[in-house]
GROMACS .gro file of C-alpha atoms in nm:
model
  283
    1MET     CA    1  14.255   9.593  15.259
    2ARG     CA    2  14.063   9.517  14.941
    3ILE     CA    3  14.177   9.614  14.589
    4GLY     CA    4  13.940   9.628  14.293
    5CYS     CA    5  13.953   9.751  13.935
    6ILE     CA    6  13.688   9.987  13.795
    7GLY     CA    7  13.719  10.148  13.454
    8GLY     CA    8  14.070  10.011  13.414
    9ARG     CA    9  14.187  10.187  13.731
   10ALA     CA   10  14.285  10.054  14.074
   11TRP     CA   11  14.044  10.123  14.360
   12LEU     CA   12  14.067  10.072  14.733
   13VAL     CA   13  13.729   9.929  14.833
   14THR     CA   14  13.549   9.814  15.144
   15ALA     CA   15  13.332   9.513  15.216
   16GLU     CA   16  13.044   9.756  15.267
   17GLY     CA   17  13.045   9.873  14.904
   18GLN     CA   18  13.251  10.192  14.932
   19GLY     CA   19  13.559  10.278  14.729
   20VAL     CA   20  13.819  10.536  14.632
   21ASP     CA   21  14.031  10.575  14.317
   22ILE     CA   22  14.385  10.507  14.440
   23ALA     CA   23  14.578  10.725  14.196
   24ALA     CA   24  14.345  11.021  14.244
   25ALA     CA   25  14.328  10.991  14.623
   26SER     CA   26  14.707  10.956  14.653
   27GLY     CA   27  14.770  11.264  14.439
   28GLY     CA   28  14.935  11.050  14.173
   29THR     CA   29  15.199  10.904  14.404
   30LEU     CA   30  15.052  10.558  14.343
   31PRO     CA   31  14.968  10.415  14.000
   32GLY     CA   32  14.619  10.397  13.857
   33ASP     CA   33  14.714  10.085  13.660
   34PRO     CA   34  14.602   9.792  13.879
   35GLN     CA   35  14.888   9.569  13.759
   36ALA     CA   36  15.152   9.831  13.839
   37LEU     CA   37  15.009   9.862  14.189
   38TYR     CA   38  15.167   9.531  14.293
   39GLU     CA   39  15.514   9.662  14.202
   40LYS     CA   40  15.468   9.925  14.477
   41TRP     CA   41  15.286   9.706  14.723
   42ASP     CA   42  15.464   9.827  15.039
   43ASP     CA   43  15.381  10.188  14.948
   44VAL     CA   44  15.017  10.094  14.881
   45CYS     CA   45  14.984   9.927  15.221
   46ALA     CA   46  15.138  10.223  15.402
   47TRP     CA   47  14.915  10.475  15.221
   48ALA     CA   48  14.593  10.277  15.271
   49ARG     CA   49  14.621  10.294  15.650
   50ASP     CA   50  14.561  10.671  15.648
   51VAL     CA   51  14.289  10.720  15.385
   52PRO     CA   52  14.025  10.956  15.532
   53ALA     CA   53  13.683  10.801  15.574
   54ASP     CA   54  13.519  11.086  15.382
   55SER     CA   55  13.725  10.996  15.070
   56TYR     CA   56  13.506  10.693  15.001
   57ALA     CA   57  13.198  10.685  14.778
   58PRO     CA   58  12.954  10.404  14.688
   59VAL     CA   59  13.069  10.161  14.417
   60ASP     CA   60  12.860   9.918  14.213
   61PRO     CA   61  12.993   9.557  14.237
   62ALA     CA   62  12.872   9.499  13.880
   63THR     CA   63  13.142   9.743  13.759
   64PHE     CA   64  13.436   9.543  13.899
   65GLU     CA   65  13.684   9.426  13.635
   66LEU     CA   66  13.980   9.187  13.637
   67PRO     CA   67  14.187   9.311  13.935
   68VAL     CA   68  14.521   9.171  13.814
   69PRO     CA   69  14.505   9.220  13.437
   70ARG     CA   70  14.859   9.142  13.315
   71PRO     CA   71  15.051   8.903  13.542
   72ARG     CA   72  15.386   8.789  13.411
   73GLN     CA   73  15.328   8.434  13.533
   74VAL     CA   74  15.016   8.234  13.617
   75PHE     CA   75  15.087   7.910  13.801
   76ALA     CA   76  14.817   7.649  13.854
   77ILE     CA   77  14.812   7.346  14.081
   78GLY     CA   78  14.657   7.009  14.001
   79ALA     CA   79  14.509   6.758  14.248
   80ASN     CA   80  14.560   6.981  14.554
   81TYR     CA   81  14.249   6.878  14.750
   82ARG     CA   82  14.237   6.536  14.911
   83ALA     CA   83  13.870   6.484  14.821
   84HIS     CA   84  13.925   6.589  14.459
   85ALA     CA   85  14.220   6.352  14.420
   86ALA     CA   86  13.996   6.076  14.554
   87GLU     CA   87  13.710   6.152  14.312
   88ALA     CA   88  13.960   6.158  14.024
   89GLY     CA   89  14.097   5.819  14.130
   90VAL     CA   90  14.456   5.937  14.186
   91GLU     CA   91  14.685   5.911  14.486
   92PRO     CA   92  14.761   6.240  14.665
   93PRO     CA   93  15.078   6.375  14.498
   94GLU     CA   94  15.406   6.381  14.690
   95GLN     CA   95  15.497   6.722  14.547
   96PRO     CA   96  15.285   6.994  14.385
   97VAL     CA   97  15.159   6.922  14.032
   98ILE     CA   98  15.220   7.249  13.847
   99PHE     CA   99  15.105   7.372  13.507
  100THR     CA  100  15.036   7.719  13.372
  101LYS     CA  101  14.732   7.908  13.256
  102PHE     CA  102  14.825   8.151  12.979
  103PRO     CA  103  14.762   8.510  13.101
  104SER     CA  104  14.556   8.574  12.786
  105CYS     CA  105  14.278   8.352  12.927
  106LEU     CA  106  14.211   8.580  13.225
  107THR     CA  107  13.882   8.767  13.239
  108GLY     CA  108  13.679   8.967  13.488
  109PRO     CA  109  13.436   8.873  13.763
  110ASN     CA  110  13.126   8.979  13.568
  111ASP     CA  111  13.233   8.889  13.213
  112ALA     CA  112  13.060   8.640  12.985
  113VAL     CA  113  13.260   8.331  12.886
  114ALA     CA  114  13.199   8.225  12.526
  115ILE     CA  115  13.242   7.854  12.453
  116ARG     CA  116  13.229   7.638  12.141
  117HIS     CA  117  13.313   7.296  12.285
  118ALA     CA  118  13.086   7.038  12.445
  119ARG     CA  119  13.293   6.931  12.749
  120VAL     CA  120  13.361   7.259  12.929
  121ASP     CA  121  13.394   7.209  13.304
  122TRP     CA  122  13.401   7.433  13.615
  123GLU     CA  123  13.674   7.442  13.881
  124VAL     CA  124  13.641   7.691  14.167
  125GLU     CA  125  13.982   7.798  14.299
  126LEU     CA  126  14.139   8.026  14.556
  127VAL     CA  127  14.386   8.253  14.372
  128VAL     CA  128  14.702   8.386  14.538
  129VAL     CA  129  14.833   8.725  14.419
  130MET     CA  130  15.200   8.788  14.489
  131GLY     CA  131  15.302   9.126  14.633
  132ARG     CA  132  15.678   9.090  14.659
  133GLU     CA  133  15.943   8.909  14.456
  134ALA     CA  134  15.992   8.559  14.594
  135ARG     CA  135  16.313   8.356  14.553
  136ASP     CA  136  16.398   8.059  14.774
  137ILE     CA  137  16.128   8.150  15.028
  138ARG     CA  138  16.056   7.929  15.326
  139ALA     CA  139  15.696   7.826  15.382
  140ALA     CA  140  15.698   8.002  15.718
  141ASP     CA  141  15.775   8.332  15.543
  142ALA     CA  142  15.549   8.285  15.240
  143TRP     CA  143  15.257   8.501  15.354
  144ASP     CA  144  15.495   8.799  15.383
  145HIS     CA  145  15.529   8.784  15.003
  146VAL     CA  146  15.157   8.754  14.926
  147ALA     CA  147  14.961   9.071  14.844
  148GLY     CA  148  14.625   8.903  14.878
  149LEU     CA  149  14.373   8.641  14.779
  150SER     CA  150  14.104   8.638  14.511
  151VAL     CA  151  13.838   8.411  14.365
  152GLY     CA  152  13.912   8.220  14.045
  153GLN     CA  153  13.768   7.971  13.801
  154ASP     CA  154  14.002   7.727  13.624
  155ILE     CA  155  13.752   7.658  13.344
  156SER     CA  156  13.862   7.347  13.154
  157GLU     CA  157  13.779   7.181  12.822
  158ARG     CA  158  13.805   6.810  12.904
  159SER     CA  159  13.831   6.678  12.546
  160ILE     CA  160  14.135   6.894  12.471
  161GLN     CA  161  14.280   6.808  12.811
  162ARG     CA  162  14.285   6.439  12.719
  163LEU     CA  163  14.412   6.468  12.360
  164GLY     CA  164  14.727   6.275  12.285
  165PRO     CA  165  14.940   6.048  12.504
  166MET     CA  166  14.993   6.312  12.777
  167PRO     CA  167  14.743   6.554  12.939
  168GLN     CA  168  14.711   6.896  12.773
  169PHE     CA  169  14.645   7.091  13.092
  170SER     CA  170  14.773   7.433  12.990
  171MET     CA  171  14.601   7.445  12.652
  172ALA     CA  172  14.271   7.298  12.773
  173LYS     CA  173  14.255   7.550  13.057
  174SER     CA  174  14.366   7.861  12.867
  175LEU     CA  175  14.104   7.914  12.599
  176PRO     CA  176  13.972   8.273  12.584
  177GLY     CA  177  13.785   8.362  12.902
  178PHE     CA  178  13.879   8.040  13.083
  179GLY     CA  179  14.030   8.227  13.379
  180PRO     CA  180  13.779   8.453  13.557
  181VAL     CA  181  13.937   8.624  13.861
  182GLY     CA  182  13.799   8.875  14.112
  183PRO     CA  183  13.594   9.052  14.220
  184VAL     CA  184  13.866   9.198  14.443
  185VAL     CA  185  14.202   9.109  14.597
  186VAL     CA  186  14.185   9.084  14.979
  187THR     CA  187  14.493   9.104  15.199
  188PRO     CA  188  14.563   8.803  15.425
  189ASP     CA  189  14.517   9.004  15.745
  190GLU     CA  190  14.146   9.040  15.664
  191PHE     CA  191  14.087   8.670  15.742
  192ASP     CA  192  14.073   8.491  16.077
  193ASP     CA  193  14.265   8.206  15.912
  194PRO     CA  194  14.371   8.252  15.548
  195ASP     CA  195  14.463   7.882  15.535
  196ASP     CA  196  14.104   7.766  15.590
  197LEU     CA  197  13.849   7.943  15.371
  198GLY     CA  198  13.514   7.819  15.246
  199LEU     CA  199  13.463   7.819  14.870
  200GLY     CA  200  13.227   7.682  14.609
  201CYS     CA  201  13.050   7.728  14.278
  202ALA     CA  202  12.701   7.686  14.136
  203VAL     CA  203  12.552   7.646  13.789
  204ASN     CA  204  12.213   7.812  13.745
  205GLY     CA  205  12.183   7.836  14.123
  206VAL     CA  206  12.257   7.467  14.188
  207THR     CA  207  12.566   7.416  14.403
  208MET     CA  208  12.825   7.195  14.230
  209GLN     CA  209  13.130   7.242  14.453
  210GLN     CA  210  13.153   7.333  14.820
  211SER     CA  211  13.462   7.280  15.034
  212ARG     CA  212  13.729   7.449  15.243
  213THR     CA  213  14.092   7.522  15.164
  214GLY     CA  214  14.178   7.336  15.482
  215ASP     CA  215  14.152   7.027  15.257
  216PHE     CA  216  14.461   7.141  15.064
  217ILE     CA  217  14.735   6.883  15.025
  218PHE     CA  218  14.986   7.168  14.983
  219SER     CA  219  14.918   7.492  15.170
  220VAL     CA  220  14.977   7.836  15.026
  221GLY     CA  221  15.304   7.848  15.218
  222ALA     CA  222  15.416   7.512  15.081
  223LEU     CA  223  15.330   7.620  14.725
  224VAL     CA  224  15.522   7.947  14.750
  225GLU     CA  225  15.821   7.763  14.897
  226TYR     CA  226  15.818   7.495  14.625
  227ILE     CA  227  15.774   7.728  14.328
  228SER     CA  228  16.017   7.993  14.454
  229HIS     CA  229  16.291   7.733  14.490
  230LEU     CA  230  16.248   7.644  14.123
  231MET     CA  231  16.206   7.993  13.977
  232PRO     CA  232  16.142   8.348  14.094
  233MET     CA  233  15.790   8.480  14.136
  234TYR     CA  234  15.719   8.848  14.078
  235PRO     CA  235  15.473   9.103  14.215
  236GLY     CA  236  15.134   9.051  14.053
  237ASP     CA  237  15.198   8.685  13.963
  238LEU     CA  238  14.908   8.447  14.030
  239ILE     CA  239  14.878   8.099  14.175
  240PHE     CA  240  14.555   7.909  14.106
  241THR     CA  241  14.572   7.675  14.405
  242GLY     CA  242  14.363   7.381  14.281
  243THR     CA  243  13.997   7.280  14.289
  244PRO     CA  244  13.794   7.069  14.534
  245GLU     CA  245  13.564   6.777  14.458
  246GLY     CA  246  13.248   6.821  14.252
  247VAL     CA  247  13.374   6.891  13.901
  248GLY     CA  248  13.142   6.796  13.617
  249ALA     CA  249  13.368   6.537  13.454
  250THR     CA  250  13.360   6.300  13.753
  251ARG     CA  251  12.980   6.300  13.790
  252LYS     CA  252  12.773   6.006  13.676
  253PRO     CA  253  12.669   6.094  13.414
  254PRO     CA  254  12.913   6.381  13.351
  255ILE     CA  255  12.770   6.734  13.340
  256PHE     CA  256  12.925   7.021  13.145
  257LEU     CA  257  12.860   7.390  13.090
  258LYS     CA  258  12.645   7.501  12.798
  259PRO     CA  259  12.541   7.836  12.649
  260GLY     CA  260  12.272   7.996  12.862
  261ASP     CA  261  12.417   7.874  13.193
  262VAL     CA  262  12.527   8.114  13.464
  263LEU     CA  263  12.838   8.010  13.658
  264THR     CA  264  12.859   8.159  14.009
  265THR     CA  265  13.180   8.120  14.209
  266TRP     CA  266  13.266   8.236  14.561
  267VAL     CA  267  13.525   8.233  14.836
  268ASP     CA  268  13.415   8.337  15.184
  269GLY     CA  269  13.545   8.681  15.281
  270ILE     CA  270  13.636   8.776  14.923
  271GLY     CA  271  13.324   8.779  14.708
  272THR     CA  272  13.152   8.624  14.409
  273LEU     CA  273  13.215   8.584  14.036
  274THR     CA  274  12.908   8.578  13.812
  275ASN     CA  275  12.998   8.462  13.462
  276PRO     CA  276  12.725   8.397  13.203
  277ILE     CA  277  12.813   8.119  12.957
  278THR     CA  278  12.748   8.215  12.595
  279GLU     CA  279  12.804   8.054  12.257
  280GLU     CA  280  13.116   8.163  12.075
  281GLN     CA  281  13.028   8.319  11.743
  282SER     CA  282  13.212   8.191  11.435
  283GLN     CA  283  13.439   8.442  11.266
   0.00000   0.00000   0.00000
């Protein structure tokens, strides 16, 4: 099952470019608000199994919007790929390194990202969308609490990140537009192995990152177990699961995003984000 957002409303969509408005097709028994959909996730899954084939109509991928627009919590994981930890010169962590991206930074899969700083970096990430409340969940049961997976960018301003005596992860990674997510949310059963997905990103058509989530230090199950033993997670919450090697800051010389660039980001089996980089206009 694939969930998208078009015109501020939740849609059930197919990989072949067909879709149906969920609230309309369900006769109003399910919400049109894409965020509210995750509060009724079991009902959504049950309904989607019986949608008639003739209910679907073509949809334009360029119309997809942020599929999870108002999560209560957005967790993010640092140094979660072995190769990325190596390029950053750090030892693989013994427990997940967790920070937060402020929900206000989230934006859609086709939206422009306006920047005004000189050291803005890319970080392709697999994003986990929770479908059920999770408290003290074992890793073996974690996927039962996941609604689906999406594509994300943890865009980062490296100068802000390194201000002061301690890293400023949350602030540097939460400027407006620094959290593109989409184009859809795909349920785990759509993948042969949701723990080993190919992902990558390109700037102006040049591939900068390309890896597989099989290089995770902490799997999705391990992350859900660790976080849910510290605090509850709620339907519609997000986990940005970390980025692989190939970020701009570790290149020699470093490379950063600039106005006029186009940042393209993908995860196999989910889809692609296409975010033009523009110059932020002064107020």
